PDB file of C-alpha atoms in Angstrom:
ATOM      1  CA  MET U   1     -19.286  -1.657  28.520  1.00  0.00           C
ATOM      2  CA  ARG U   2     -22.943  -1.442  27.542  1.00  0.00           C
ATOM      3  CA  ARG U   3     -22.652   2.324  27.143  1.00  0.00           C
ATOM      4  CA  ALA U   4     -19.629   1.949  24.827  1.00  0.00           C
ATOM      5  CA  THR U   5     -21.561  -0.547  22.724  1.00  0.00           C
ATOM      6  CA  VAL U   6     -24.470   1.859  22.393  1.00  0.00           C
ATOM      7  CA  LEU U   7     -22.288   4.876  21.599  1.00  0.00           C
ATOM      8  CA  ALA U   8     -20.148   3.185  18.922  1.00  0.00           C
ATOM      9  CA  PRO U   9     -22.820   3.269  16.157  1.00  0.00           C
ATOM     10  CA  ALA U  10     -23.667   6.861  17.102  1.00  0.00           C
ATOM     11  CA  ALA U  11     -20.028   7.884  16.782  1.00  0.00           C
ATOM     12  CA  LEU U  12     -19.824   6.217  13.367  1.00  0.00           C
ATOM     13  CA  LEU U  13     -22.959   8.029  12.185  1.00  0.00           C
ATOM     14  CA  LEU U  14     -21.562  11.330  13.451  1.00  0.00           C
ATOM     15  CA  LEU U  15     -18.311  10.743  11.561  1.00  0.00           C
ATOM     16  CA  VAL U  16     -20.186   9.999   8.328  1.00  0.00           C
ATOM     17  CA  ALA U  17     -22.437  13.025   8.826  1.00  0.00           C
ATOM     18  CA  CYS U  18     -19.400  15.309   9.211  1.00  0.00           C
ATOM     19  CA  GLN U  19     -17.930  14.257   5.868  1.00  0.00           C
ATOM     20  CA  ARG U  20     -18.189  16.552   2.882  1.00  0.00           C
ATOM     21  CA  PRO U  21     -21.096  15.604   0.581  1.00  0.00           C
ATOM     22  CA  GLU U  22     -18.753  14.842  -2.329  1.00  0.00           C
ATOM     23  CA  VAL U  23     -16.713  12.474  -0.159  1.00  0.00           C
ATOM     24  CA  GLU U  24     -19.814  10.573   0.866  1.00  0.00           C
ATOM     25  CA  ALA U  25     -21.012  10.524  -2.748  1.00  0.00           C
ATOM     26  CA  PHE U  26     -17.726   9.026  -3.852  1.00  0.00           C
ATOM     27  CA  ARG U  27     -17.878   6.482  -1.058  1.00  0.00           C
ATOM     28  CA  GLN U  28     -21.271   5.290  -2.222  1.00  0.00           C
ATOM     29  CA  HIS U  29     -20.462   5.427  -5.958  1.00  0.00           C
ATOM     30  CA  PRO U  30     -16.699   5.223  -6.532  1.00  0.00           C
ATOM     31  CA  ARG U  31     -15.512   6.227  -9.990  1.00  0.00           C
ATOM     32  CA  SER U  32     -12.596   5.053 -12.085  1.00  0.00           C
ATOM     33  CA  VAL U  33      -9.159   5.888 -10.668  1.00  0.00           C
ATOM     34  CA  VAL U  34      -6.101   7.165 -12.536  1.00  0.00           C
ATOM     35  CA  VAL U  35      -2.750   6.595 -10.779  1.00  0.00           C
ATOM     36  CA  ALA U  36       0.045   9.173 -11.100  1.00  0.00           C
ATOM     37  CA  CYS U  37       3.303   9.040  -9.108  1.00  0.00           C
ATOM     38  CA  THR U  38       6.179  11.508  -8.879  1.00  0.00           C
ATOM     39  CA  VAL U  39       9.517  10.601  -7.267  1.00  0.00           C
ATOM     40  CA  THR U  40      11.983  13.275  -6.134  1.00  0.00           C
ATOM     41  CA  PRO U  41      14.754  14.231  -6.252  1.00  0.00           C
ATOM     42  CA  GLU U  42      14.917  13.568  -9.966  1.00  0.00           C
ATOM     43  CA  GLY U  43      17.841  11.460 -11.016  1.00  0.00           C
ATOM     44  CA  PRO U  44      18.834   8.154 -12.588  1.00  0.00           C
ATOM     45  CA  GLY U  45      16.132   5.613 -11.877  1.00  0.00           C
ATOM     46  CA  SER U  46      13.582   8.025 -10.380  1.00  0.00           C
ATOM     47  CA  LYS U  47      11.169   7.693 -13.321  1.00  0.00           C
ATOM     48  CA  ASP U  48      11.585   3.909 -13.338  1.00  0.00           C
ATOM     49  CA  PHE U  49      10.765   3.778  -9.633  1.00  0.00           C
ATOM     50  CA  ALA U  50       7.712   6.009 -10.203  1.00  0.00           C
ATOM     51  CA  ALA U  51       6.520   3.609 -12.921  1.00  0.00           C
ATOM     52  CA  THR U  52       7.060   0.646 -10.557  1.00  0.00           C
ATOM     53  CA  LEU U  53       4.988   2.409  -7.884  1.00  0.00           C
ATOM     54  CA  GLU U  54       2.182   3.136 -10.346  1.00  0.00           C
ATOM     55  CA  ALA U  55       2.065  -0.474 -11.541  1.00  0.00           C
ATOM     56  CA  ALA U  56       1.935  -1.821  -7.978  1.00  0.00           C
ATOM     57  CA  LEU U  57      -0.824   0.617  -7.018  1.00  0.00           C
ATOM     58  CA  ARG U  58      -2.922  -0.248 -10.076  1.00  0.00           C
ATOM     59  CA  VAL U  59      -2.746  -3.967  -9.347  1.00  0.00           C
ATOM     60  CA  ARG U  60      -3.656  -3.496  -5.692  1.00  0.00           C
ATOM     61  CA  LEU U  61      -6.408  -0.926  -6.362  1.00  0.00           C
ATOM     62  CA  ALA U  62      -8.058  -2.973  -9.111  1.00  0.00           C
ATOM     63  CA  SER U  63      -9.353  -5.455  -6.547  1.00  0.00           C
ATOM     64  CA  ARG U  64     -11.254  -2.611  -4.833  1.00  0.00           C
ATOM     65  CA  VAL U  65     -12.297  -0.110  -7.522  1.00  0.00           C
ATOM     66  CA  THR U  66     -12.091   0.287 -11.294  1.00  0.00           C
ATOM     67  CA  VAL U  67      -8.601   1.365 -12.383  1.00  0.00           C
ATOM     68  CA  VAL U  68      -7.636   3.126 -15.611  1.00  0.00           C
ATOM     69  CA  PRO U  69      -4.724   1.180 -17.169  1.00  0.00           C
ATOM     70  CA  GLU U  70      -1.593   2.959 -18.372  1.00  0.00           C
ATOM     71  CA  GLY U  71      -2.057   4.514 -21.802  1.00  0.00           C
ATOM     72  CA  VAL U  72      -5.882   4.329 -21.732  1.00  0.00           C
ATOM     73  CA  THR U  73      -7.865   7.586 -22.023  1.00  0.00           C
ATOM     74  CA  PRO U  74      -9.793   7.940 -18.755  1.00  0.00           C
ATOM     75  CA  PRO U  75     -13.480   8.881 -18.549  1.00  0.00           C
ATOM     76  CA  PRO U  76     -14.212  12.591 -17.858  1.00  0.00           C
ATOM     77  CA  ASP U  77     -15.298  11.944 -14.271  1.00  0.00           C
ATOM     78  CA  ALA U  78     -12.294   9.799 -13.295  1.00  0.00           C
ATOM     79  CA  VAL U  79     -10.490  10.671 -10.061  1.00  0.00           C
ATOM     80  CA  ARG U  80      -6.690  10.833  -9.725  1.00  0.00           C
ATOM     81  CA  LEU U  81      -4.616   9.120  -7.080  1.00  0.00           C
ATOM     82  CA  GLU U  82      -1.610  11.451  -6.900  1.00  0.00           C
ATOM     83  CA  VAL U  83       1.531  10.340  -5.068  1.00  0.00           C
ATOM     84  CA  ASP U  84       4.442  12.694  -4.363  1.00  0.00           C
ATOM     85  CA  LEU U  85       7.240  10.576  -2.921  1.00  0.00           C
ATOM     86  CA  LYS U  86      10.592  11.880  -1.715  1.00  0.00           C
ATOM     87  CA  ARG U  87      13.605   9.595  -1.328  1.00  0.00           C
ATOM     88  CA  LYS U  88      16.133  10.690   1.310  1.00  0.00           C
ATOM     89  CA  GLY U  89      18.712   7.938   0.926  1.00  0.00           C
ATOM     90  CA  VAL U  90      18.803   4.583   2.672  1.00  0.00           C
ATOM     91  CA  VAL U  91      17.681   4.097   6.276  1.00  0.00           C
ATOM     92  CA  SER U  92      20.385   3.765   8.928  1.00  0.00           C
ATOM     93  CA  HIS U  93      22.662   0.819   8.305  1.00  0.00           C
ATOM     94  CA  SER U  94      25.552  -0.872  10.092  1.00  0.00           C
ATOM     95  CA  GLY U  95      28.326   1.510  11.105  1.00  0.00           C
ATOM     96  CA  ASN U  96      26.186   4.639  11.430  1.00  0.00           C
ATOM     97  CA  ALA U  97      25.157   4.114  15.044  1.00  0.00           C
ATOM     98  CA  ALA U  98      28.667   4.694  16.415  1.00  0.00           C
ATOM     99  CA  ALA U  99      29.125   7.765  14.213  1.00  0.00           C
ATOM    100  CA  VAL U 100      25.815   9.201  15.381  1.00  0.00           C
ATOM    101  CA  GLY U 101      26.740   8.619  19.026  1.00  0.00           C
ATOM    102  CA  VAL U 102      30.165  10.231  18.699  1.00  0.00           C
ATOM    103  CA  GLY U 103      28.778  13.209  16.799  1.00  0.00           C
ATOM    104  CA  VAL U 104      25.974  13.902  19.254  1.00  0.00           C
ATOM    105  CA  GLY U 105      28.204  13.325  22.274  1.00  0.00           C
ATOM    106  CA  ALA U 106      30.890  15.683  21.001  1.00  0.00           C
ATOM    107  CA  SER U 107      28.349  18.398  20.172  1.00  0.00           C
ATOM    108  CA  VAL U 108      26.665  18.212  23.569  1.00  0.00           C
ATOM    109  CA  GLY U 109      30.026  18.163  25.357  1.00  0.00           C
ATOM    110  CA  VAL U 110      31.255  21.266  23.535  1.00  0.00           C
ATOM    111  CA  LEU U 111      28.025  23.156  24.245  1.00  0.00           C
ATOM    112  CA  SER U 112      28.106  22.155  27.922  1.00  0.00           C
ATOM    113  CA  ALA U 113      31.732  23.214  28.281  1.00  0.00           C
ATOM    114  CA  ALA U 114      31.015  26.565  26.597  1.00  0.00           C
ATOM    115  CA  ALA U 115      28.167  27.089  29.068  1.00  0.00           C
ATOM    116  CA  GLY U 116      30.569  26.559  31.965  1.00  0.00           C
ATOM    117  CA  ASP U 117      29.190  23.169  33.015  1.00  0.00           C
ATOM    118  CA  ARG U 118      31.904  21.235  34.854  1.00  0.00           C
ATOM    119  CA  ASP U 119      30.145  17.959  33.993  1.00  0.00           C
ATOM    120  CA  TRP U 120      30.435  18.594  30.241  1.00  0.00           C
ATOM    121  CA  PHE U 121      32.229  15.263  29.729  1.00  0.00           C
ATOM    122  CA  PHE U 122      29.476  13.234  31.375  1.00  0.00           C
ATOM    123  CA  ASP U 123      26.796  15.203  29.542  1.00  0.00           C
ATOM    124  CA  GLY U 124      28.431  14.395  26.225  1.00  0.00           C
ATOM    125  CA  LEU U 125      28.944  10.770  27.186  1.00  0.00           C
ATOM    126  CA  PHE U 126      25.305  10.315  28.266  1.00  0.00           C
ATOM    127  CA  TRP U 127      23.761  11.913  25.194  1.00  0.00           C
ATOM    128  CA  GLY U 128      26.238  10.206  22.890  1.00  0.00           C
ATOM    129  CA  LEU U 129      25.327   6.789  24.270  1.00  0.00           C
ATOM    130  CA  PHE U 130      21.634   7.639  24.115  1.00  0.00           C
ATOM    131  CA  ALA U 131      21.797   8.760  20.472  1.00  0.00           C
ATOM    132  CA  GLY U 132      23.982   5.794  19.501  1.00  0.00           C
ATOM    133  CA  SER U 133      21.649   3.259  21.109  1.00  0.00           C
ATOM    134  CA  ASN U 134      18.642   4.784  19.339  1.00  0.00           C
ATOM    135  CA  ALA U 135      20.467   4.649  16.013  1.00  0.00           C
ATOM    136  CA  ALA U 136      21.408   1.005  16.644  1.00  0.00           C
ATOM    137  CA  ALA U 137      17.776   0.187  17.451  1.00  0.00           C
ATOM    138  CA  GLY U 138      16.797   1.757  14.137  1.00  0.00           C
ATOM    139  CA  GLU U 139      19.277  -0.498  12.354  1.00  0.00           C
ATOM    140  CA  ASP U 140      17.863  -3.598  14.058  1.00  0.00           C
ATOM    141  CA  ARG U 141      14.337  -2.722  12.913  1.00  0.00           C
ATOM    142  CA  TYR U 142      15.282  -3.438   9.312  1.00  0.00           C
ATOM    143  CA  SER U 143      18.100  -5.980   9.572  1.00  0.00           C
ATOM    144  CA  TRP U 144      15.685  -8.939   9.359  1.00  0.00           C
ATOM    145  CA  LEU U 145      14.613  -7.856   5.873  1.00  0.00           C
ATOM    146  CA  GLY U 146      17.947  -8.761   4.288  1.00  0.00           C
ATOM    147  CA  TYR U 147      18.279  -5.200   2.930  1.00  0.00           C
ATOM    148  CA  TYR U 148      17.877  -1.594   4.049  1.00  0.00           C
ATOM    149  CA  PRO U 149      14.989   0.166   2.284  1.00  0.00           C
ATOM    150  CA  ASP U 150      14.868   3.756   1.106  1.00  0.00           C
ATOM    151  CA  ASP U 151      14.117   6.397   3.688  1.00  0.00           C
ATOM    152  CA  ILE U 152      10.990   7.943   2.174  1.00  0.00           C
ATOM    153  CA  SER U 153       8.254  10.431   2.936  1.00  0.00           C
ATOM    154  CA  SER U 154       5.193  10.842   0.760  1.00  0.00           C
ATOM    155  CA  ASP U 155       1.914  12.688   0.342  1.00  0.00           C
ATOM    156  CA  VAL U 156      -0.996  10.794  -1.203  1.00  0.00           C
ATOM    157  CA  ARG U 157      -4.055  12.657  -2.463  1.00  0.00           C
ATOM    158  CA  LEU U 158      -7.246  11.468  -4.125  1.00  0.00           C
ATOM    159  CA  MET U 159      -8.443  14.297  -6.383  1.00  0.00           C
ATOM    160  CA  GLN U 160     -11.575  14.697  -8.469  1.00  0.00           C
ATOM    161  CA  PRO U 161     -11.941  16.938 -11.544  1.00  0.00           C
ATOM    162  CA  GLY U 162     -12.683  20.594 -10.864  1.00  0.00           C
ATOM    163  CA  ASP U 163     -12.276  20.328  -7.075  1.00  0.00           C
ATOM    164  CA  PRO U 164      -9.084  21.633  -5.424  1.00  0.00           C
ATOM    165  CA  GLU U 165     -10.031  19.935  -2.158  1.00  0.00           C
ATOM    166  CA  PRO U 166      -8.840  16.300  -1.996  1.00  0.00           C
ATOM    167  CA  LEU U 167     -11.309  13.518  -1.325  1.00  0.00           C
ATOM    168  CA  ALA U 168      -8.638  11.909   0.853  1.00  0.00           C
ATOM    169  CA  VAL U 169      -5.117  12.731   2.042  1.00  0.00           C
ATOM    170  CA  GLU U 170      -2.543  10.345   3.508  1.00  0.00           C
ATOM    171  CA  SER U 171       1.069  10.788   4.619  1.00  0.00           C
ATOM    172  CA  ILE U 172       3.238   7.680   4.498  1.00  0.00           C
ATOM    173  CA  ASP U 173       6.876   7.199   5.444  1.00  0.00           C
ATOM    174  CA  THR U 174       9.257   4.258   5.732  1.00  0.00           C
ATOM    175  CA  SER U 175       8.137   3.326   9.249  1.00  0.00           C
ATOM    176  CA  ASP U 176       4.585   2.796   7.931  1.00  0.00           C
ATOM    177  CA  LEU U 177       5.911   0.166   5.506  1.00  0.00           C
ATOM    178  CA  LEU U 178       7.868  -1.847   8.064  1.00  0.00           C
ATOM    179  CA  GLN U 179       5.198  -4.496   8.685  1.00  0.00           C
ATOM    180  CA  THR U 180       4.408  -4.955   4.984  1.00  0.00           C
ATOM    181  CA  LEU U 181       7.920  -5.047   3.473  1.00  0.00           C
ATOM    182  CA  GLU U 182       8.842  -8.394   1.951  1.00  0.00           C
ATOM    183  CA  PRO U 183      12.067 -10.011   3.232  1.00  0.00           C
ATOM    184  CA  LEU U 184      14.610 -10.765   0.504  1.00  0.00           C
ATOM    185  CA  ARG U 185      17.274 -13.420   0.751  1.00  0.00           C
ATOM    186  CA  GLY U 186      20.543 -14.066  -1.023  1.00  0.00           C
ATOM    187  CA  ASP U 187      21.364 -11.949  -4.057  1.00  0.00           C
ATOM    188  CA  GLU U 188      17.855 -10.431  -4.091  1.00  0.00           C
ATOM    189  CA  GLY U 189      18.771  -8.233  -1.112  1.00  0.00           C
ATOM    190  CA  THR U 190      21.507  -6.533  -3.157  1.00  0.00           C
ATOM    191  CA  ASP U 191      19.471  -6.292  -6.370  1.00  0.00           C
ATOM    192  CA  GLU U 192      18.307  -2.658  -6.564  1.00  0.00           C
ATOM    193  CA  THR U 193      15.451  -3.469  -8.947  1.00  0.00           C
ATOM    194  CA  ARG U 194      14.170  -6.265  -6.703  1.00  0.00           C
ATOM    195  CA  VAL U 195      14.376  -4.027  -3.614  1.00  0.00           C
ATOM    196  CA  GLU U 196      12.410  -1.275  -5.383  1.00  0.00           C
ATOM    197  CA  GLU U 197       9.734  -3.805  -6.344  1.00  0.00           C
ATOM    198  CA  ALA U 198       9.422  -4.885  -2.701  1.00  0.00           C
ATOM    199  CA  GLU U 199       9.188  -1.251  -1.579  1.00  0.00           C
ATOM    200  CA  ALA U 200       6.550  -0.451  -4.214  1.00  0.00           C
ATOM    201  CA  GLN U 201       4.429  -3.452  -3.272  1.00  0.00           C
ATOM    202  CA  ALA U 202       4.597  -2.554   0.429  1.00  0.00           C
ATOM    203  CA  PHE U 203       3.700   1.059  -0.360  1.00  0.00           C
ATOM    204  CA  ALA U 204       0.709  -0.056  -2.444  1.00  0.00           C
ATOM    205  CA  ARG U 205      -0.524  -2.333   0.354  1.00  0.00           C
ATOM    206  CA  VAL U 206      -0.483   0.509   2.881  1.00  0.00           C
ATOM    207  CA  VAL U 207      -2.105   3.080   0.564  1.00  0.00           C
ATOM    208  CA  VAL U 208      -4.919   0.800  -0.593  1.00  0.00           C
ATOM    209  CA  SER U 209      -5.541  -0.511   2.916  1.00  0.00           C
ATOM    210  CA  ARG U 210      -6.011   3.037   4.227  1.00  0.00           C
ATOM    211  CA  LEU U 211      -8.254   4.077   1.349  1.00  0.00           C
ATOM    212  CA  ALA U 212     -10.293   0.875   1.662  1.00  0.00           C
ATOM    213  CA  ASP U 213     -10.871   1.606   5.361  1.00  0.00           C
ATOM    214  CA  ARG U 214     -11.792   5.214   4.632  1.00  0.00           C
ATOM    215  CA  PHE U 215     -14.249   4.480   1.812  1.00  0.00           C
ATOM    216  CA  GLN U 216     -15.334   1.000   2.940  1.00  0.00           C
ATOM    217  CA  TRP U 217     -14.172  -0.664  -0.263  1.00  0.00           C
ATOM    218  CA  ARG U 218     -14.619  -4.403  -0.424  1.00  0.00           C
ATOM    219  CA  ARG U 219     -12.286  -6.774  -2.175  1.00  0.00           C
ATOM    220  CA  GLY U 220     -13.538  -8.161  -5.477  1.00  0.00           C
ATOM    221  CA  ALA U 221     -12.435  -9.357  -8.884  1.00  0.00           C
ATOM    222  CA  PRO U 222      -9.896  -7.060 -10.619  1.00  0.00           C
ATOM    223  CA  SER U 223     -11.638  -4.286 -12.588  1.00  0.00           C
ATOM    224  CA  TYR U 224      -9.973  -2.160 -15.291  1.00  0.00           C
ATOM    225  CA  TYR U 225     -11.607   0.645 -17.272  1.00  0.00           C
ATOM    226  CA  GLY U 226     -11.946  -0.191 -20.945  1.00  0.00           C
ATOM    227  CA  ALA U 227     -11.345  -3.886 -20.473  1.00  0.00           C
ATOM    228  CA  PRO U 228     -13.794  -6.028 -22.429  1.00  0.00           C
ATOM    229  CA  VAL U 229     -16.497  -7.604 -20.340  1.00  0.00           C
ATOM    230  CA  VAL U 230     -16.223 -11.328 -20.649  1.00  0.00           C
ATOM    231  CA  ALA U 231     -19.634 -12.947 -20.603  1.00  0.00           C
ATOM    232  CA  PRO U 232     -19.855 -16.035 -18.470  1.00  0.00           C
ATOM    233  CA  GLU U 233     -19.707 -19.223 -20.438  1.00  0.00           C
ATOM    234  CA  ALA U 234     -23.040 -20.883 -21.020  1.00  0.00           C
ATOM    235  CA  PRO U 235     -23.276 -24.208 -19.264  1.00  0.00           C
ATOM    236  CA  ALA U 236     -22.820 -27.191 -21.525  1.00  0.00           C
ATOM    237  CA  PRO U 237     -26.109 -28.862 -22.442  1.00  0.00           C
ATOM    238  CA  ALA U 238     -26.878 -31.901 -20.414  1.00  0.00           C
ATOM    239  CA  PRO U 239     -26.303 -35.107 -22.366  1.00  0.00           C
ATOM    240  CA  GLN U 240     -29.538 -36.570 -23.630  1.00  0.00           C
ATOM    241  CA  SER U 241     -30.351 -40.029 -22.462  1.00  0.00           C
ATOM    242  CA  ILE U 242     -30.340 -42.573 -25.261  1.00  0.00           C
ATOM    243  CA  ASP U 243     -32.769 -45.416 -24.981  1.00  0.00           C
ATOM    244  CA  PRO U 244     -30.959 -48.669 -25.391  1.00  0.00           C
ATOM    245  CA  LYS U 245     -31.779 -50.622 -28.575  1.00  0.00           C
ATOM    246  CA  PRO U 246     -34.556 -53.079 -27.792  1.00  0.00           C
ATOM    247  CA  GLU U 247     -33.349 -56.614 -27.801  1.00  0.00           C
ATOM    248  CA  GLU U 248     -34.601 -58.706 -30.690  1.00  0.00           C
ATOM    249  CA  PRO U 249     -36.527 -61.789 -29.617  1.00  0.00           C
ATOM    250  CA  VAL U 250     -34.528 -64.959 -29.889  1.00  0.00           C
ATOM    251  CA  PRO U 251     -36.404 -67.447 -32.145  1.00  0.00           C
ATOM    252  CA  GLU U 252     -37.359 -70.673 -30.497  1.00  0.00           C
ATOM    253  CA  PRO U 253     -35.774 -73.796 -31.944  1.00  0.00           C
ATOM    254  CA  ALA U 254     -38.042 -75.644 -34.397  1.00  0.00           C
ATOM    255  CA  LYS U 255     -39.747 -78.743 -33.008  1.00  0.00           C
ATOM    256  CA  SER U 256     -38.923 -81.947 -34.766  1.00  0.00           C
TER     257      SER U 256
END
């Protein structure tokens, strides 16, 4: 235990030492970040979903680094957070597990029979049940959300000008979002726009969390490039004490 405690700082120093100089420079002095997302395949709603992703990422990133707002000309040294996200339909939902089991079982049974295996029926039955149970488990993973999210895969790269080598690379798929997806209830679970917002927010949480761990970003007040710096309000002057008006002497009654 003592040895592990001693070696941990050394391992951390070795990891930092092995980083490229530009990565370490960015870690120490992060620059403004431009967010750019692409969603494929292109189709109705793909650009809207890309815009939703960009907005969610900007909000989440702004509490860690300075973010360039949409429509603002970035500084020359700004880095780009590039997201290429592919949507592959919706994750497994009710009714697919049985179909998967039958399909796999039939395929295995046919192959076993063609190979001359006399137990082809049991082979097909076993693998069909196995595939069906796995598909059903996949359905149960998402049923508590109140909706079935998109099945996605994505590549995230942090690029700096003039350098083809990314400062950071991350690969994120639907399973990475499972713990951060927001449950939706009632009509929200069938509202496509609301579901996409929940997916975008979960995606932004995962991306920023990984980048914050990699570059040791701390949470702070939101920071946007080009936003006016609001000077702190000067404290109100302390009220001056007012001396009470001296009491006038009461004249003594005249003596008769």
